[in-house]
């Protein structure tokens, strides 16, 4: 019998907005149900409704049965016996999910004592056991730490420990790894699997990441605009999607094992729940739309073998065996002229030579004082040739943002050199610096924060033009808007009136205003939903080719990098671990860190995920204020652990520098024992090609 | 931590020195203690006035810098000099600060406790009747300046006492010196009633705290950790009390710490209106009496109290909020 | 477009609506009222000292026979004017000092914040009390400057910390990377983005300046005769409050109403300007 049975669940917020419009599903013991959807699809609201944790003024209807017992409308006295006992929940952002003023141990012990009759000491001991179970080192000491003293990954582990404290039958995980880095995500997913084995619970896994779902879920529910649009076993959904939205979603994700070239974008934006289209909610964006689609919303109908689809053309899709790439138009991106010239003969637009940037480390908000030095960037070198994209990748805290800021400031670095378009930043005067700003522009990560909310879009784009005394501003603004695929009339609107993807396009237009030669892209797509992301990536690629731009692309998403970049530099703790062409680094990573990083990335492919062997890294990133001696990666290096004591000594004493690998022209790694390994198995469709 | 505190202490000492020197200079150059003697009947000879003023270091015929030097030397050795009529400023200060303390401590405590309770209640019942009532009440109270409130209370009590025909509630002075023992204690409490009410409900008391506590609480209520606490299986009430209120208490507590730190500096209006001879009343009296040394002493003392209060509130934040503690 | 949204939210807010209506009414009373009354505020009626409210003297008369209605309205005009001017000066000062300290950091920040600290430590009541009676009488503008000079410090601290977070915002960085001078960035990107805070602060400063003026005048340290303000009237009224209540009740009542209506608007503005609030 299923543990949880949800039927026709709807949630209406005050003001009459329906955030969830009829969700039904079941979860069985030991089963993992994945719920995917983009932001605003209602996936998180659904789970809060099940727990009865929505704001008191929202109206929930339908039925939620736990072991046959109805939860909707249950009295609080009864409900508190279920919450945290039979159903537990893991939230997305574990920093805000823990009360900041109590220790982690106390909060877990509290969860124990709510449902079990044990004394304080016993509960505290149990909390330590639980922390141990989820792999927190020195659990007895760490239990006394406050939430802000834990790293993101550790907090999420503690959250899992708290969720399984009372042996729940069902775990609801709401984007449990979204806020985490990939290598930490891999660790946490592993812990979740352990937790499931330990408790035998069913899991509802809510996420926007199709890779995570592919590796975890048995069955998948796809949500769009507050409603499930497709449901079925994970293999069915991934290999035989029958609803154009699912098809588009799967086709639009960039893959680390994928080809370069244009991605499949889904045009338009998800509808706002306040103003849904009359028929199929996906109709405005659907390339297969026919007139009938506008008449009435297609219901979710069973179509054999536990599958449900909400599309009137599902049958046809099945018969013809259509995929996302068949249905959605793929833009053709013109090739670049610049790259025909061999790289060595092209001018260098940016050169970094052993650049260093250290910060004072401050502590305390009230009692501020310096307690050390952060070695944010500790001697990195790379160069970018004209018409080339170099990606700087690494997890948070690796120093990539600092590098970027140092370049943008055009100020003398603390050590080493920064040379932009042949001009050394440490010797240039103010006039040169200002002139150089024309050629060096930036696109920021958060499209909302990058645009001044109080300025109309036209003024935002015109700002650099005016600052550099350009005439003919209005015509240029219109031209730029068109260039990034927006209507010139938009110049009069304010940033708040645009969706994330559109805002990012505005940011790109502003960066292009002065016809720069080099654009720094700071995580330009990481704040966007998958279906929007593809369009922006395509735009960037196209602009680069048609305008002959060079990009420095800073990112943590290695799949996006594979699509956009020509060369890639992997950073770890303020140093470059590996650098080379995208093909060599992705297909034959030689540094143990790159290998772990690539292997940690989940693939949106259930079959591959099931058979994949991950290289899991131990622990967290060491503090950049106190980096390890010798090789900075040695504290977590899986290879180091396998070396003999003699070999290990070299890693401890001697800092490896980047050595070119024999097998490739443009590929180097900073490891004494570099050795190329394949960690991504080529996917089936790629082999067929 | 120790080094930090020392540095802060040094900065504070400099601030106090500058503040009180400024006040002394200002008072010494603009005030005229001579006036009090000149107007006397029968007239006092000028030489006698000069001699008296010299003795108190108040003679405007002495260059101001020289007077300042004398004053500063005294202050360094812990002597704030003489009042305009020759009494010791130190003694006056010592007596008056405790008068202010006795007057203020109860009102400050009550105001905080009532305000926090009402604010928290208000936030939990947002937009319900109770919330609105508390909101309107605190708004009205905050719009009534303390001198209006105190006067109104005094008028009301006066009429009440007259209507009753005997003095139920005292509305002037600190105590009746004729009584002794337990009676005097009761009498002191009686004298405290009106000032305490006016201090605790007004714009710097309950009304003020209830507003900030409500805002803080609302901020916290929307946060994930309250939801987590309920997801664990806590009742809403328990989650609110144990997790939300505890966290939302930090800002109001720091205001509270600050106001506790400044109880010695007195409440100007309450003291003047209810006739208590505390620090606040002294401030007004000393200005009116052209009492240069007292003015400087009050300034120095207030500056010390303010700095001490802000240190106290910083320490309290650190104690309440692990996020700002230096590990 | 945004200002329209804010206005709409402001007027949907009951508090703000009442406050606004009340304020408009009070300002009308202060400035139009004197034309309706029978007496000028300087006139003295030697037939009526301390007479109770009557048909002739609507709000009664003072101890020197002035018509209380006329005098109170005159005082209210002054109080409103003082409130507005002090609020404008002190909020402007707070914005500039805070923004420069926060944006430039380093020694600029240290020097400015040190000044703020010093002003906070000085007992402003005492300083104003010493200085203001000695100013040339009648020149109440100096009093406004004094009052403003001691009421901007806390706001400037808030502005400073907001600036420090705004400085890290990407659009501010973007402006810097475009080559726009820093002082221009402060006025174009930083100050406008704190306008909600500044508007709210200025509004609330109006009411605290009105109270502040009244408080100082209560002891004779504020507005000097022959000028009147609500504060000076309350001061004389409260001395005789038990015997001649009208002397106290009318000015005090108007003061409370004035402060209340301004506070209501300020609070309503906070709700309307803060997109996070859900009213
Ligand atoms: S019902 Fe029509 S519009 Fe909706 S997904 Fe199917 S084909 Fe597209
Ligand atoms: S140098 Fe040693 S520790 Fe560093 S990556 Fe290579 S094997 Fe690992």
Coordinates of N, CA and C in Angstrom, one line a residue, chain A residues 308-428:
Chain A
X308 N 0.9 9.1 -17.2 CA -0.1 10.1 -17.4 C 0.4 11.3 -18.2
X309 N -0.3 11.7 -19.2 CA 0.1 12.9 -20.0 C -1.0 13.8 -20.1
X310 N -0.7 15.1 -20.1 CA -1.7 16.1 -20.4 C -1.4 16.9 -21.6
X311 N -1.7 16.2 -22.8 CA -1.5 16.9 -24.0 C -2.3 16.2 -25.1
X312 N -3.0 17.0 -25.9 CA -3.9 16.4 -26.8 C -3.2 15.7 -28.0
X313 N -1.9 16.0 -28.1 CA -1.2 15.4 -29.2 C -0.2 14.3 -28.8
X314 N -0.5 13.9 -27.5 CA 0.4 12.9 -27.0 C 0.5 11.6 -27.8
X315 N -0.6 11.2 -28.3 CA -0.7 9.9 -29.1 C 0.2 10.1 -30.3
X316 N 0.1 11.2 -31.0 CA 0.8 11.5 -32.2 C 2.3 11.5 -31.9
X317 N 2.7 12.1 -30.8 CA 4.1 12.2 -30.4 C 4.6 10.8 -30.2
X318 N 3.8 9.9 -29.6 CA 4.2 8.6 -29.4 C 4.4 7.8 -30.7
X319 N 3.4 7.9 -31.6 CA 3.5 7.2 -32.8 C 4.7 7.6 -33.6
X320 N 4.9 8.9 -33.7 CA 5.9 9.4 -34.6 C 7.3 9.3 -33.9
X321 N 7.3 9.0 -32.6 CA 8.6 9.0 -31.9 C 9.3 10.3 -31.9
X322 N 8.5 11.4 -31.7 CA 9.2 12.7 -31.8 C 10.0 13.0 -30.5
X323 N 11.1 13.8 -30.6 CA 11.8 14.2 -29.5 C 11.9 15.8 -29.5
X324 N 12.4 16.3 -28.5 CA 12.5 17.8 -28.4 C 13.2 18.4 -29.5
X325 N 14.3 17.8 -30.0 CA 15.0 18.4 -31.1 C 14.2 18.4 -32.4
X326 N 13.3 17.4 -32.5 CA 12.5 17.4 -33.7 C 11.4 18.5 -33.7
X327 N 10.9 18.7 -32.5 CA 9.8 19.6 -32.4 C 10.1 21.1 -32.3
X328 N 11.2 21.3 -31.5 CA 11.5 22.7 -31.2 C 12.5 23.2 -32.3
X329 N 12.3 24.4 -32.8 CA 13.2 24.9 -33.8 C 14.5 25.2 -33.2
X330 N 15.6 24.8 -33.8 CA 16.9 25.0 -33.3 C 17.5 26.2 -34.1
X331 N 18.0 27.2 -33.4 CA 18.5 28.4 -34.2 C 19.8 28.0 -34.8
X332 N 20.1 28.6 -36.0 CA 21.4 28.3 -36.6 C 22.3 29.5 -36.2
X333 N 23.4 29.1 -35.7 CA 24.4 30.2 -35.2 C 25.5 30.3 -36.3
X334 N 25.7 31.5 -36.9 CA 26.7 31.6 -37.9 C 28.1 31.4 -37.3
X335 N 29.0 30.8 -38.0 CA 30.3 30.5 -37.5 C 31.1 31.8 -37.4
X336 N 32.1 31.8 -36.7 CA 32.9 33.0 -36.5 C 34.1 33.0 -37.5
X337 N 34.3 34.3 -38.0 CA 35.4 34.4 -39.0 C 36.8 34.4 -38.3
X338 N 36.8 34.9 -37.1 CA 38.1 35.1 -36.4 C 38.8 33.8 -36.2
X339 N 38.0 32.7 -35.9 CA 38.7 31.5 -35.5 C 39.4 30.8 -36.6
X340 N 39.1 31.3 -37.8 CA 39.8 30.6 -38.9 C 41.3 30.8 -38.9
X341 N 41.7 32.0 -38.3 CA 43.1 32.2 -38.1 C 43.6 31.3 -36.9
X342 N 44.7 30.7 -37.0 CA 45.2 29.8 -35.9 C 45.4 30.7 -34.7
X343 N 45.1 30.1 -33.5 CA 45.2 30.8 -32.3 C 46.5 31.5 -32.0
X344 N 47.6 30.9 -32.4 CA 48.9 31.5 -32.1 C 49.0 32.8 -32.8
X345 N 48.3 33.0 -34.0 CA 48.5 34.2 -34.7 C 47.5 35.3 -34.4
X346 N 46.6 35.0 -33.5 CA 45.6 36.0 -33.2 C 46.2 36.8 -32.0
X347 N 45.8 38.1 -32.0 CA 46.3 38.9 -30.9 C 45.7 38.5 -29.5
X348 N 46.4 38.7 -28.5 CA 45.9 38.4 -27.1 C 45.1 39.5 -26.6
X349 N 43.9 39.3 -26.1 CA 43.1 40.4 -25.5 C 43.3 40.5 -24.0
X350 N 43.6 39.4 -23.4 CA 43.7 39.5 -21.9 C 44.8 38.5 -21.5
X351 N 45.7 39.0 -20.7 CA 46.7 38.1 -20.2 C 46.9 38.4 -18.7
X352 N 46.9 37.3 -17.9 CA 47.1 37.3 -16.5 C 48.4 36.6 -16.2
X353 N 49.3 37.2 -15.5 CA 50.6 36.6 -15.2 C 50.8 36.5 -13.7
X354 N 50.7 35.4 -13.1 CA 50.9 35.1 -11.7 C 50.2 36.2 -10.8
X355 N 49.0 36.4 -11.1 CA 48.2 37.5 -10.4 C 47.9 37.0 -9.0
X356 N 48.0 37.9 -8.0 CA 47.8 37.6 -6.6 C 46.8 38.6 -6.1
X357 N 45.9 38.1 -5.3 CA 45.0 39.0 -4.5 C 44.7 38.4 -3.2
X358 N 45.1 39.1 -2.2 CA 44.9 38.7 -0.8 C 44.0 39.7 -0.1
X359 N 43.1 39.2 0.8 CA 42.3 40.1 1.6 C 42.6 39.9 3.1
X360 N 42.3 41.0 3.8 CA 42.4 40.8 5.3 C 41.1 40.0 5.7
X361 N 41.2 39.1 6.6 CA 40.1 38.4 7.1 C 39.5 39.0 8.3
X362 N 38.3 39.5 8.2 CA 37.7 40.1 9.4 C 36.7 39.2 10.1
X363 N 36.5 39.4 11.3 CA 35.6 38.6 12.0 C 34.7 39.4 13.0
X364 N 33.5 38.9 13.1 CA 32.6 39.5 14.1 C 31.9 40.7 13.5
X365 N 30.6 40.9 13.8 CA 29.9 42.0 13.3 C 30.0 43.2 14.2
X366 N 29.9 43.0 15.5 CA 30.0 44.0 16.5 C 31.5 44.3 16.8
X367 N 32.2 43.2 17.1 CA 33.6 43.4 17.4 C 34.5 43.0 16.2
X368 N 34.6 43.9 15.3 CA 35.3 43.6 14.1 C 36.8 43.7 14.3
X369 N 37.5 42.7 13.8 CA 38.9 42.8 13.9 C 39.5 41.8 12.9
X370 N 40.8 42.1 12.6 CA 41.4 41.2 11.5 C 42.0 40.0 12.2
X371 N 41.7 38.9 11.6 CA 42.2 37.6 12.2 C 43.1 36.8 11.3
X372 N 43.3 37.3 10.1 CA 44.1 36.6 9.2 C 44.1 37.1 7.8
X373 N 44.6 36.4 6.8 CA 44.6 36.8 5.4 C 44.0 35.7 4.6
X374 N 43.1 36.2 3.7 CA 42.5 35.2 2.8 C 43.3 35.2 1.5
X375 N 43.8 34.1 1.2 CA 44.6 34.0 -0.1 C 43.6 33.7 -1.2
X376 N 42.8 34.7 -1.6 CA 41.7 34.5 -2.5 C 42.2 34.1 -3.9
X377 N 43.2 34.8 -4.4 CA 43.8 34.4 -5.6 C 45.3 34.4 -5.4
X378 N 46.0 33.3 -5.7 CA 47.4 33.1 -5.3 C 48.2 32.8 -6.5
X379 N 48.3 33.7 -7.4 CA 49.2 33.5 -8.5 C 48.6 32.7 -9.6
X380 N 47.7 33.3 -10.4 CA 47.2 32.5 -11.6 C 47.6 33.2 -12.9
X381 N 47.7 32.4 -13.9 CA 48.2 32.9 -15.2 C 47.3 32.3 -16.3
X382 N 46.8 33.1 -17.2 CA 46.2 32.5 -18.4 C 46.1 33.6 -19.4
X383 N 45.8 33.3 -20.6 CA 45.6 34.3 -21.6 C 44.4 34.0 -22.5
X384 N 43.8 35.0 -23.1 CA 42.7 34.8 -24.0 C 43.0 35.5 -25.3
X385 N 42.9 34.7 -26.4 CA 43.1 35.2 -27.7 C 41.8 35.8 -28.3
X386 N 42.0 36.6 -29.3 CA 40.8 37.2 -29.9 C 39.8 36.2 -30.4
X387 N 38.6 36.4 -30.2 CA 37.5 35.6 -30.7 C 37.4 34.3 -29.9
X388 N 38.0 34.2 -28.7 CA 38.0 33.0 -28.0 C 37.2 33.2 -26.7
X389 N 36.7 32.1 -26.2 CA 36.0 32.1 -24.9 C 36.8 31.2 -23.9
X390 N 37.3 31.8 -22.9 CA 37.9 31.1 -21.8 C 37.0 31.0 -20.7
X391 N 36.8 29.8 -20.2 CA 35.9 29.7 -19.0 C 36.7 29.5 -17.8
X392 N 36.4 30.2 -16.7 CA 37.1 30.0 -15.4 C 36.0 29.3 -14.6
X393 N 36.3 28.0 -14.2 CA 35.3 27.3 -13.5 C 35.9 26.9 -12.1
X394 N 35.0 26.6 -11.2 CA 35.4 26.2 -9.9 C 34.2 26.4 -8.9
X395 N 34.3 25.9 -7.7 CA 33.2 26.0 -6.8 C 33.4 27.2 -6.0
X396 N 32.3 27.5 -5.2 CA 32.4 28.8 -4.5 C 33.6 28.8 -3.6
X397 N 34.2 30.0 -3.5 CA 35.4 30.1 -2.7 C 36.7 29.8 -3.4
X398 N 36.6 29.5 -4.7 CA 37.9 29.1 -5.4 C 38.6 30.3 -5.9
X399 N 38.0 31.5 -5.8 CA 38.7 32.7 -6.2 C 38.3 33.2 -7.6
X400 N 37.4 32.6 -8.2 CA 37.1 33.1 -9.6 C 36.4 34.5 -9.6
X401 N 35.6 34.8 -8.7 CA 35.0 36.1 -8.7 C 36.0 37.2 -8.3
X402 N 36.9 36.9 -7.4 CA 38.0 37.8 -7.1 C 38.8 38.1 -8.3
X403 N 39.2 37.1 -9.1 CA 39.9 37.2 -10.3 C 39.2 38.2 -11.2
X404 N 37.9 38.0 -11.4 CA 37.2 38.8 -12.3 C 37.1 40.2 -11.8
X405 N 36.9 40.4 -10.5 CA 36.9 41.8 -10.0 C 38.2 42.5 -10.2
X406 N 39.3 41.8 -10.0 CA 40.6 42.4 -10.2 C 40.8 42.8 -11.6
X407 N 40.3 42.0 -12.5 CA 40.5 42.4 -13.9 C 39.7 43.6 -14.2
X408 N 38.4 43.6 -13.8 CA 37.5 44.7 -14.1 C 38.0 46.0 -13.5
X409 N 38.6 46.0 -12.3 CA 39.0 47.2 -11.7 C 40.1 47.9 -12.5
X410 N 40.9 47.2 -13.3 CA 42.0 47.8 -14.0 C 42.9 48.5 -13.1
X411 N 43.1 48.0 -11.9 CA 44.0 48.6 -10.9 C 45.2 47.7 -10.8
X412 N 46.3 48.2 -10.4 CA 47.5 47.4 -10.3 C 47.2 46.2 -9.3
X413 N 47.5 45.0 -9.6 CA 47.3 43.9 -8.7 C 48.4 43.9 -7.6
X414 N 48.1 43.1 -6.5 CA 49.1 43.1 -5.4 C 50.3 42.4 -5.9
X415 N 50.2 41.5 -6.8 CA 51.3 40.8 -7.3 C 51.0 40.3 -8.8
X416 N 52.1 40.2 -9.6 CA 51.8 39.7 -10.9 C 51.3 40.8 -11.8
X417 N 50.8 40.4 -13.0 CA 50.4 41.4 -14.0 C 49.1 41.1 -14.5
X418 N 48.3 42.1 -14.9 CA 47.1 42.0 -15.6 C 47.2 42.9 -16.9
X419 N 47.2 42.2 -18.0 CA 47.4 43.0 -19.3 C 46.1 42.9 -20.1
X420 N 45.4 44.0 -20.3 CA 44.2 44.0 -21.1 C 44.5 44.7 -22.4
X421 N 44.3 44.0 -23.5 CA 44.5 44.5 -24.8 C 45.8 45.2 -25.0
X422 N 46.8 44.5 -24.4 CA 48.2 45.0 -24.6 C 48.6 46.0 -23.6
X423 N 47.7 46.4 -22.7 CA 48.1 47.5 -21.7 C 48.1 46.9 -20.3
X424 N 49.2 47.2 -19.7 CA 49.5 46.7 -18.3 C 48.7 47.5 -17.3
X425 N 47.9 46.9 -16.5 CA 47.1 47.7 -15.6 C 47.9 48.4 -14.5
X426 N 49.1 48.0 -14.2 CA 49.9 48.6 -13.2 C 50.6 49.9 -13.7
X427 N 50.7 50.1 -15.0 CA 51.4 51.2 -15.5 C 50.5 52.2 -16.2
X428 N 49.2 51.9 -16.3 CA 48.4 52.8 -17.1 C 47.9 54.1 -16.3

